Amino acid sequence: MATRARPTLALTRELVARPSVTPDDGGCQALIASRLAPLGFASETIASGGVTNLWARRGTAGPLVCFAGHTDVVPSGPPGAWSSDPFAPVVRDGHLHGRGAADMKGSLAAFVTAIEAFVAAHPRAQGSIALLLTSDEEGPATDGTVKVVEALKARGETIDWCIVGEPSSVERLGDTIKNGRRGTLSGVLTVRGVQGHVAYPHLARNPIHLVAPAIAELAAMRWDDGNAYFPPTTFQCSNVHAGTGATNMIPGSLELQFNWRYSTESTRESLVARLSEVLDRHGLDHSLAWLPDGKPFLTPRGRLVDVVIDAVREANGITPELSCAGGTSDGRFIAEVCRELVELGPLNATIHKIDERVSIDDLETLSGIYRGVLERLLVR
Ligand SMILES: [Zn+2]
C-alpha cells in the first residue's frame, strides 16, 4: 500500500533503518524534530554522557500532554540468525521486521503521525503537547530521561498527562495498559566476623552462622500486603559469598546481595529501616551498600486512564486491562514531574528477540489511539 495511506509504517521504516543501539540515537531524534518543527514545536536537545535526549513542546499553556519514549534499541544479536537484516526494515506477512520495530520505534512514529493529524484537525486546540525522547532507556538509564526530568524540575515545568509508548500489549493491540510499575532496590550486605581455624571456633566468629537466622527472618518477612493495584512487596537474596575455598577455615566476612520489588505501600526508607532493625537485633557487625534504585509509580483510575481506555475501545473494540506487572521503565522518572502517566504500545511478544516485528495494521491503529487520547484531553 502507498506511503500516503500508511504514514506510521513509512516513518517506522525510516527510524528502524537508522541503527541506534544504546546509547546511540542514530539521528532518530533529529528526524522526529524535523517532522515536528513545521507544526510549531520548539525542540531542545539535552545531551549528557554520550546520550542524546529531546524535549519538544508545542504551546506554553496548560494542560500539557506528553508522549515519551526511547530511540535506542537493544543489540540485534547475531544478524545471521535473523530472517532479514535487522536494520534493513522489510514488510513480510503483514508485519514490519527490524530491531526496534516494536520496542519502540513504531510507537515513536505513531506519536508523530497522531500529533500531525491532531494539529491539522485542531490547529487551535487548548493546552500544549510535548515529546520526551531519550537514547538511554535500554542502557543504564543514568543520562537519559532522568536528565530531562531534572531540567523540567529546575524550571518548574510539569506534565499533566503522559503516555509512554512502551510495548504494553500482550495478544491484541491495546489489551493491556500499564498504570504503574513496582519499585526496585538492590543492596549488598557485608557481615564481619573473625577468621580462624574450624577446629578452634571459640577463637573465631563465623559470619555465616551469625547471618543465617537474620536471612531466615528476612526471607519470611511480610513487608506489606500490596494494594488494589500491586501485589505484596517481595524480598529475594540473589548472591551470597563467604570463605576462601579451604575446608578448614572459618571465613572472616560474608557478602550477601539482595533485591526488593516493592509496591507503593512501602518506601525505600521503610524497607531499609526494617532491614536495619533485623540486622541490629541479631547483633551483626555489618555495613550496607546500595545500587541505584527505581521508585514505584502508580496512576489510579482517573481522567487519563479512563480516556486511554475509551480511545482503545473506539479504535479497536476491546477494553484494556490495567496492569502494574513487569520490570522498571522510564515512567519511574517522569512520574516525579507528572500528575498521571500510563504506558500503552504495541505487542511485546517479539521485543528484544531475533526477528522483532510489529503488525503494520497495528501501527496505524496505534496512531489513531494516540490521536483519540489527544482529542479527548484537549478538545472534547
Ligand atoms: Zn522499550
PDB file of N, CA, C and O and ligand atoms in Angstrom, residues 70 103-104 137-138 166-167, ligand 1:
ATOM      1  N   HIS A  70      11.801   6.058  23.814  1.00  0.00           N
ATOM      2  CA  HIS A  70      13.244   5.980  23.568  1.00  0.00           C
ATOM      3  C   HIS A  70      13.553   5.610  22.128  1.00  0.00           C
ATOM      4  O   HIS A  70      12.836   4.804  21.523  1.00  0.00           O
ATOM      5  N   ASP A 103       9.806  -2.169  19.870  1.00  0.00           N
ATOM      6  CA  ASP A 103      10.357  -1.550  21.104  1.00  0.00           C
ATOM      7  C   ASP A 103      11.439  -0.558  20.721  1.00  0.00           C
ATOM      8  O   ASP A 103      12.599  -0.909  20.715  1.00  0.00           O
ATOM      9  N   MET A 104      11.066   0.710  20.471  1.00  0.00           N
ATOM     10  CA  MET A 104       9.714   1.180  20.344  1.00  0.00           C
ATOM     11  C   MET A 104       9.606   2.252  19.277  1.00  0.00           C
ATOM     12  O   MET A 104       8.968   3.269  19.444  1.00  0.00           O
ATOM     13  N   GLU A 137      17.387   4.321  27.280  1.00  0.00           N
ATOM     14  CA  GLU A 137      16.408   3.579  28.080  1.00  0.00           C
ATOM     15  C   GLU A 137      16.853   2.142  28.258  1.00  0.00           C
ATOM     16  O   GLU A 137      16.696   1.561  29.325  1.00  0.00           O
ATOM     17  N   GLU A 138      17.422   1.557  27.197  1.00  0.00           N
ATOM     18  CA  GLU A 138      17.824   0.147  27.246  1.00  0.00           C
ATOM     19  C   GLU A 138      19.167  -0.018  27.960  1.00  0.00           C
ATOM     20  O   GLU A 138      19.577  -1.127  28.265  1.00  0.00           O
ATOM     21  N   GLU A 166       5.890   2.352  25.560  1.00  0.00           N
ATOM     22  CA  GLU A 166       6.456   1.000  25.732  1.00  0.00           C
ATOM     23  C   GLU A 166       5.458  -0.054  25.266  1.00  0.00           C
ATOM     24  O   GLU A 166       4.246   0.088  25.476  1.00  0.00           O
ATOM     25  N   PRO A 167       5.962  -1.118  24.640  1.00  0.00           N
ATOM     26  CA  PRO A 167       5.070  -2.167  24.142  1.00  0.00           C
ATOM     27  C   PRO A 167       4.363  -2.892  25.283  1.00  0.00           C
ATOM     28  O   PRO A 167       4.918  -3.797  25.888  1.00  0.00           O
TER      29      PRO A 167
HETATM   30 ZN    ZN B   1      11.356  -0.087  25.331  1.00  0.00          ZN
END
